[in-house]
Coordinates of C-alpha atoms and ligand atoms in Angstrom, one line a residue:
M9 CA 17.9 -20.3 4.9
S10 CA 20.1 -20.7 8.3
Q11 CA 20.5 -18.1 10.9
A12 CA 24.1 -17.9 9.7
E13 CA 23.2 -17.2 6.2
E14 CA 20.4 -14.9 7.1
L15 CA 22.8 -12.6 9.2
S16 CA 25.1 -12.0 6.0
T17 CA 22.2 -10.4 4.5
T18 CA 21.8 -7.7 7.0
S19 CA 23.1 -4.2 7.2
S20 CA 23.7 -1.4 9.6
S21 CA 23.6 1.5 7.1
S22 CA 20.7 3.2 8.1
E23 CA 21.8 3.6 11.6
A24 CA 23.4 6.8 11.7
I25 CA 20.4 8.5 9.8
A26 CA 18.0 7.9 12.6
S27 CA 20.2 8.3 15.4
E28 CA 18.7 11.8 16.4
S29 CA 15.2 10.9 16.7
H30 CA 15.4 8.3 19.5
S31 CA 18.5 9.7 21.1
T32 CA 18.4 10.1 25.1
D33 CA 18.9 13.4 26.3
L34 CA 22.2 13.5 28.0
T35 CA 21.3 16.2 30.4
K36 CA 18.6 14.2 32.3
H37 CA 21.2 11.6 33.3
P38 CA 24.1 11.5 35.6
T39 CA 27.1 11.1 33.7
S40 CA 30.8 10.0 33.7
E41 CA 33.7 10.1 31.5
V42 CA 35.3 6.6 30.7
S43 CA 37.7 6.0 28.4
S44 CA 36.6 7.6 24.9
E45 CA 33.1 8.3 25.8
T46 CA 30.4 9.6 28.2
L47 CA 28.6 7.0 30.3
L48 CA 25.1 7.9 31.5
L49 CA 23.3 6.4 34.4
Y50 CA 19.7 4.8 33.2
K51 CA 17.6 2.9 35.6
N52 CA 20.5 2.1 37.8
F53 CA 23.1 1.2 35.1
W54 CA 25.8 2.6 33.0
F55 CA 25.8 2.7 29.7
R56 CA 27.1 4.5 26.8
R57 CA 24.1 6.8 25.0
Q58 CA 23.2 4.5 22.0
F59 CA 22.9 1.6 24.3
V60 CA 20.3 3.4 26.2
D61 CA 18.6 4.5 22.9
R62 CA 18.8 0.7 21.6
I63 CA 17.4 -0.5 25.1
K64 CA 14.2 1.8 24.8
L65 CA 13.5 0.8 21.3
L66 CA 14.1 -3.0 22.2
Q67 CA 11.4 -2.6 24.9
V68 CA 8.7 -0.9 22.6
R69 CA 9.4 -3.3 19.5
F70 CA 11.1 -6.4 20.2
K71 CA 8.5 -9.4 20.0
A72 CA 10.1 -12.3 21.9
R73 CA 9.3 -16.1 20.5
H74 CA 8.5 -18.7 22.8
D75 CA 11.4 -20.5 21.7
D76 CA 13.9 -17.8 21.5
I77 CA 17.5 -18.6 23.3
I78 CA 18.7 -15.6 24.9
I79 CA 22.6 -15.2 25.8
A80 CA 22.8 -12.6 28.3
T81 CA 26.1 -11.4 29.7
N82 CA 28.4 -8.7 31.0
P83 CA 30.9 -7.5 28.6
K84 CA 34.0 -9.6 28.4
C85 CA 32.6 -12.6 30.4
G86 CA 32.6 -15.2 27.5
T87 CA 29.9 -14.1 25.2
T88 CA 31.8 -15.1 22.2
W89 CA 32.3 -18.6 23.6
L90 CA 28.8 -19.0 24.6
K91 CA 27.3 -17.7 21.3
A92 CA 29.7 -20.4 19.5
L93 CA 28.6 -23.2 22.0
A94 CA 24.7 -22.5 21.8
F95 CA 25.1 -22.0 18.0
T96 CA 26.6 -25.5 17.7
I97 CA 24.6 -27.6 20.0
T98 CA 21.4 -26.2 18.7
N99 CA 22.6 -26.8 14.8
R100 CA 24.4 -30.2 15.7
S101 CA 21.8 -32.3 13.4
R102 CA 22.2 -29.3 10.7
Y103 CA 25.8 -28.9 10.6
D104 CA 28.7 -31.4 9.9
F105 CA 32.1 -30.7 12.3
S106 CA 34.1 -30.5 8.9
N107 CA 31.8 -28.0 7.3
H108 CA 30.7 -25.9 10.0
P109 CA 29.8 -22.3 9.6
L110 CA 32.2 -21.5 12.6
L111 CA 35.1 -22.7 10.3
T112 CA 34.4 -19.5 8.1
R113 CA 32.4 -17.4 10.3
H114 CA 33.0 -15.6 13.4
P115 CA 30.6 -16.4 16.5
Q116 CA 29.8 -12.8 16.7
E117 CA 28.5 -12.9 13.0
L118 CA 26.3 -16.1 14.1
V119 CA 24.7 -14.9 16.7
K120 CA 23.7 -11.1 17.2
T121 CA 23.9 -9.2 20.0
I122 CA 20.8 -7.1 19.8
D123 CA 21.4 -4.1 22.0
V124 CA 24.8 -3.9 19.8
E125 CA 23.9 -4.2 16.6
I126 CA 20.0 -3.3 15.8
P127 CA 19.8 0.2 13.9
L128 CA 18.8 2.9 15.8
N129 CA 15.8 3.6 13.3
G130 CA 13.9 0.7 15.0
D131 CA 13.7 -1.4 12.2
L132 CA 14.3 -5.0 13.2
T133 CA 13.7 -6.8 10.3
S134 CA 17.1 -8.6 10.6
I135 CA 16.2 -10.2 13.8
E136 CA 12.1 -10.6 12.8
T137 CA 13.3 -12.6 9.8
L138 CA 15.6 -15.1 11.7
P139 CA 14.2 -18.6 11.8
S140 CA 13.4 -20.2 14.8
P141 CA 14.7 -21.1 17.1
R142 CA 16.6 -17.8 17.5
I143 CA 19.6 -17.4 19.4
L144 CA 20.0 -13.8 20.1
A145 CA 22.5 -12.2 22.5
T146 CA 22.1 -9.1 24.9
H147 CA 24.3 -7.1 27.4
M148 CA 21.0 -5.5 29.1
P149 CA 20.5 -6.0 32.7
F150 CA 17.8 -8.4 33.6
S151 CA 15.4 -5.5 35.0
L152 CA 15.6 -3.9 31.3
L153 CA 15.1 -6.7 29.1
P154 CA 12.1 -6.4 26.7
E155 CA 8.8 -7.4 28.7
S156 CA 8.0 -9.9 25.7
I157 CA 10.8 -12.2 26.9
G158 CA 9.4 -12.5 30.1
I159 CA 6.1 -13.0 29.0
H160 CA 7.2 -15.4 26.4
G161 CA 9.5 -17.3 29.1
C162 CA 12.5 -17.5 27.0
R163 CA 15.2 -19.4 28.1
I164 CA 18.4 -17.5 29.2
L165 CA 21.6 -18.4 29.4
Y166 CA 24.1 -16.0 31.4
I167 CA 27.5 -16.3 31.6
C168 CA 29.6 -14.4 34.3
R169 CA 33.1 -14.0 35.3
D170 CA 36.0 -13.4 37.7
P171 CA 35.2 -9.6 38.0
K172 CA 39.3 -9.2 38.2
D173 CA 39.6 -11.1 34.9
A174 CA 36.5 -9.4 33.2
F175 CA 38.0 -5.8 34.0
V176 CA 41.4 -6.6 32.5
S177 CA 39.8 -8.3 29.4
R178 CA 37.3 -5.2 29.1
W179 CA 40.4 -2.9 29.6
H180 CA 42.3 -4.6 26.7
F181 CA 39.4 -4.8 24.5
T182 CA 38.6 -0.9 24.9
N183 CA 42.1 -0.1 24.2
E184 CA 42.1 -2.1 21.1
V185 CA 38.7 -0.8 19.6
F186 CA 38.9 3.1 20.6
T187 CA 41.6 5.2 19.4
E188 CA 41.8 7.0 22.6
K189 CA 43.8 4.8 25.1
T190 CA 42.8 4.5 28.9
D191 CA 44.9 4.4 31.8
I192 CA 44.2 1.3 33.6
N193 CA 44.3 2.9 37.0
V194 CA 41.6 5.3 35.9
A195 CA 39.7 2.4 34.5
F196 CA 40.0 0.4 37.6
N197 CA 38.8 3.2 40.0
K198 CA 35.8 3.5 37.9
C199 CA 35.0 -0.1 37.8
C200 CA 35.5 0.0 41.7
E201 CA 32.9 2.5 41.9
G202 CA 30.7 0.8 39.6
I203 CA 30.7 2.7 36.6
S204 CA 31.6 0.5 33.5
D205 CA 29.5 -0.3 30.2
F206 CA 26.6 -2.2 31.7
G207 CA 27.8 -1.9 35.1
P208 CA 27.7 -1.8 38.1
F209 CA 29.1 -5.6 37.0
W210 CA 27.8 -6.9 40.5
D211 CA 24.5 -5.9 40.2
H212 CA 24.3 -7.4 36.4
C213 CA 25.3 -10.6 37.8
L214 CA 23.0 -10.5 41.0
E215 CA 20.1 -9.9 38.9
Y216 CA 20.2 -12.8 36.5
W217 CA 21.9 -14.9 39.6
K218 CA 18.4 -13.9 41.2
E219 CA 16.4 -15.0 38.6
S220 CA 18.0 -18.3 38.2
T221 CA 17.6 -19.4 41.6
G222 CA 14.0 -18.5 41.5
K223 CA 13.7 -20.1 37.9
P224 CA 16.5 -22.6 36.9
D225 CA 14.1 -24.1 34.2
R226 CA 14.4 -20.6 32.8
V227 CA 18.0 -19.0 33.5
L228 CA 20.9 -21.0 33.2
F229 CA 24.0 -19.3 35.1
L230 CA 27.2 -20.1 34.2
K231 CA 30.8 -19.3 35.5
Y232 CA 33.6 -19.1 32.9
E233 CA 36.1 -20.5 35.3
D234 CA 33.7 -23.5 35.9
M235 CA 33.5 -24.0 32.2
M236 CA 36.8 -24.0 31.7
L237 CA 37.7 -26.7 34.2
E238 CA 35.0 -28.9 32.7
P239 CA 33.9 -28.0 29.5
V240 CA 32.3 -31.4 28.4
K241 CA 30.1 -31.4 31.8
F242 CA 28.7 -27.9 30.9
V243 CA 28.1 -28.6 27.1
K244 CA 25.8 -31.4 28.1
T245 CA 24.4 -29.2 30.8
L246 CA 23.8 -26.6 28.0
A247 CA 22.3 -29.1 25.6
S248 CA 19.7 -30.4 28.4
F249 CA 18.8 -26.7 29.3
L250 CA 18.2 -25.9 25.7
G251 CA 15.8 -28.9 25.6
G252 CA 17.8 -31.1 23.5
P253 CA 20.1 -33.4 25.5
F254 CA 22.8 -35.4 23.9
S255 CA 21.6 -39.1 22.9
H256 CA 23.7 -42.3 24.0
E257 CA 24.7 -42.3 20.4
E258 CA 25.9 -38.9 20.0
E259 CA 27.9 -39.4 23.6
D260 CA 29.2 -42.5 22.3
A261 CA 30.3 -41.2 18.8
G262 CA 32.2 -38.3 20.5
V263 CA 30.0 -35.6 19.6
V264 CA 30.2 -33.7 22.9
E265 CA 34.0 -33.6 22.5
E266 CA 33.8 -32.4 19.0
V267 CA 31.5 -29.5 20.1
V268 CA 34.0 -28.5 23.1
R269 CA 36.9 -28.7 20.7
L270 CA 35.4 -26.7 17.6
C271 CA 34.3 -24.0 20.2
S272 CA 37.4 -23.9 22.0
F273 CA 39.6 -20.9 22.5
K274 CA 42.5 -22.7 20.7
T275 CA 40.2 -23.6 17.7
L276 CA 38.5 -20.2 17.1
S277 CA 41.0 -18.1 17.9
S278 CA 43.1 -19.9 15.0
L279 CA 40.5 -19.7 12.6
N280 CA 40.0 -15.9 13.7
N281 CA 43.6 -14.4 13.8
S282 CA 43.7 -11.9 10.8
E283 CA 45.0 -8.9 11.7
T284 CA 42.8 -7.2 8.9
D285 CA 39.5 -8.9 8.9
V286 CA 36.8 -7.4 10.9
V287 CA 33.3 -8.1 12.2
E288 CA 30.6 -5.3 12.2
R289 CA 29.2 -4.4 15.6
G290 CA 27.0 -1.7 15.3
Y291 CA 28.7 1.5 14.6
L292 CA 31.9 -0.3 15.1
A293 CA 34.2 -2.5 12.8
V294 CA 36.0 -4.8 15.3
K295 CA 39.0 -6.7 14.3
K296 CA 37.7 -10.4 14.4
S297 CA 41.0 -11.6 16.5
A298 CA 40.2 -8.9 19.1
Y299 CA 37.7 -11.3 20.7
F300 CA 40.2 -13.6 21.2
R301 CA 43.2 -12.4 23.7
R302 CA 44.3 -15.0 26.0
G303 CA 41.5 -17.2 27.2
K304 CA 42.9 -17.7 30.7
V305 CA 41.7 -17.7 34.1
G306 CA 43.5 -15.6 36.5
D307 CA 45.4 -13.6 33.6
W308 CA 44.4 -10.4 35.8
V309 CA 47.6 -10.9 37.8
N310 CA 49.7 -9.7 34.9
H311 CA 47.9 -6.6 34.7
I312 CA 46.8 -5.1 38.1
S313 CA 48.4 -5.7 41.4
D314 CA 47.4 -7.7 44.3
E315 CA 46.4 -4.9 46.1
M316 CA 44.1 -3.8 43.5
G317 CA 42.9 -7.3 43.0
R318 CA 41.9 -7.6 46.7
K319 CA 40.0 -4.3 46.6
L320 CA 37.9 -5.2 43.7
D321 CA 37.3 -8.7 45.5
Y322 CA 36.6 -7.0 48.8
I323 CA 33.7 -4.6 47.1
V324 CA 32.3 -7.6 44.8
E325 CA 32.0 -9.7 48.2
E326 CA 30.2 -7.0 50.0
K327 CA 28.1 -6.3 47.2
L328 CA 27.1 -10.0 46.8
K329 CA 26.7 -10.8 50.4
G330 CA 24.0 -12.9 51.5
S331 CA 22.9 -13.6 47.8
G332 CA 24.8 -17.0 47.6
L333 CA 26.4 -15.9 44.7
V334 CA 30.7 -15.9 45.1
F335 CA 33.7 -15.6 42.6
Ligands
A3P25 P1 40.4 -12.5 27.6 O1 40.6 -11.3 27.3 O2 40.6 -12.7 29.3 O3 41.4 -13.3 27.0 P2 33.5 -11.7 25.5 O4 33.4 -12.7 24.3 O5 32.4 -11.8 26.3 O6 33.9 -10.3 24.5 O7 34.7 -12.4 26.2 C1 36.0 -12.2 25.8 C2 37.0 -13.1 26.7 O8 36.7 -14.6 26.3 C3 38.4 -12.9 26.2 O9 39.1 -12.9 27.5 C4 38.8 -13.8 25.1 O10 40.0 -14.2 25.0 C5 37.6 -15.0 25.9 N1 37.3 -16.2 24.9 C6 36.7 -15.7 23.5 N2 36.6 -17.0 23.2 C7 36.7 -18.1 23.9 C8 36.8 -19.4 24.0 N3 36.4 -19.9 22.7 N4 37.0 -20.2 25.3 C9 37.4 -19.4 26.2 N5 37.8 -18.3 26.6 C10 37.4 -17.3 25.1

C-alpha cells in the first residue's frame, strides 16, 4: 500500500479524549495572546499549547528510521509545495503523471505534518505503519526535534521564505482558518517581537541554517524565492539530495519538467479550488483551497506598508548578522 493510501485510513478521533493527560501547564510558561489563541514560550520558541504537548510526545515516542525524509518549515514558507515535490520525486517510478495521487489528493493528505496531526493520546500507529521511505513534515525547531531523527541521520529538507511574505501569508491563513479575525498591525507587532507560532521566525531559520552549513549532506536549506526562479534546477537538487538523481533518460524524456508542472502553484491550486472540500489537520478541518492563496514572491507590498517592511527587514538582518543567512 502506498503512503497516500495508508494515510487515508488514519483518524484523529481519539485526540480530544486524551488531551488532558499530556497537557502543558500554561501557568509555568510566559504566554502571549495572538489571534484567537494563547501562545506559550517553551524552550525559546512560541507555540499553541497543543503543539507543546505533541512535541513532548514525539520526543519520547517517535522512532525515526534511517531512510525517513523530514520536511521542516516555518509555517507558510512553502510546506505544501515541498510536500508535493518530495512525494512526486520519491515516488516517480511508481506513479504515472496521468494517474498521479496529486490529481486527487491534497499534498497535506499525502504527507503528514507530525506535530500537527498525531493524536494527543500518543498513538503513533498512523506514522509507524507507513511504508519506507517515509516522508514526514514538521514545524518543530531543529533544537526540539526528537533525538532519534539525529541518531538515525535522517535527511532534512528545510524551506524558508522572505519573512515579510511569510508574515502576510500566515496572517491570511490564520484569518481564513479561525473565526476570530486578527488585526494585521497587532499580528505584525507580535511578529516583530518574535511572537508567532513556532517563532521567533529568525531563530527557526537560523537553527536549520547552522545545521545545513555544518552537515550539508544531512540538511538541505532551500529558499522559496530561489525555487520560484529556477524550479527545474531545484527539483534536480532535491532528487540528488534524496539519493535518487534523475537519469539522463529521465531528463531527456522531460520528467523533471513534468514534476515541476504537476507540483506548480497553477496546477495544484486548480486541483484544490473547491470552497467546500477540507483537509483534516489535527483538531481543525481546513479548506483545501486555503493552502493556495497567491503563490507570489513579494505580495507583502499589497498588505503592509514600506515602513513595516523595512522594520521587519531590519530586525531580521540584526538577528541573522554574522550567520551568512540573508533574505
Ligand atoms: P501565499 O499565501 O503567499 O500565497 P505553506 O504550504 O507552508 O502553508 O505555505 C503556503 C504558501 O505557499 C502560500 O503562499 C501558498 O499560496 C504558497 N504555495 C502553495 N503551493 C504552492 C506551490 N505549488 N508553488 C508555490 N507556492 C505555493
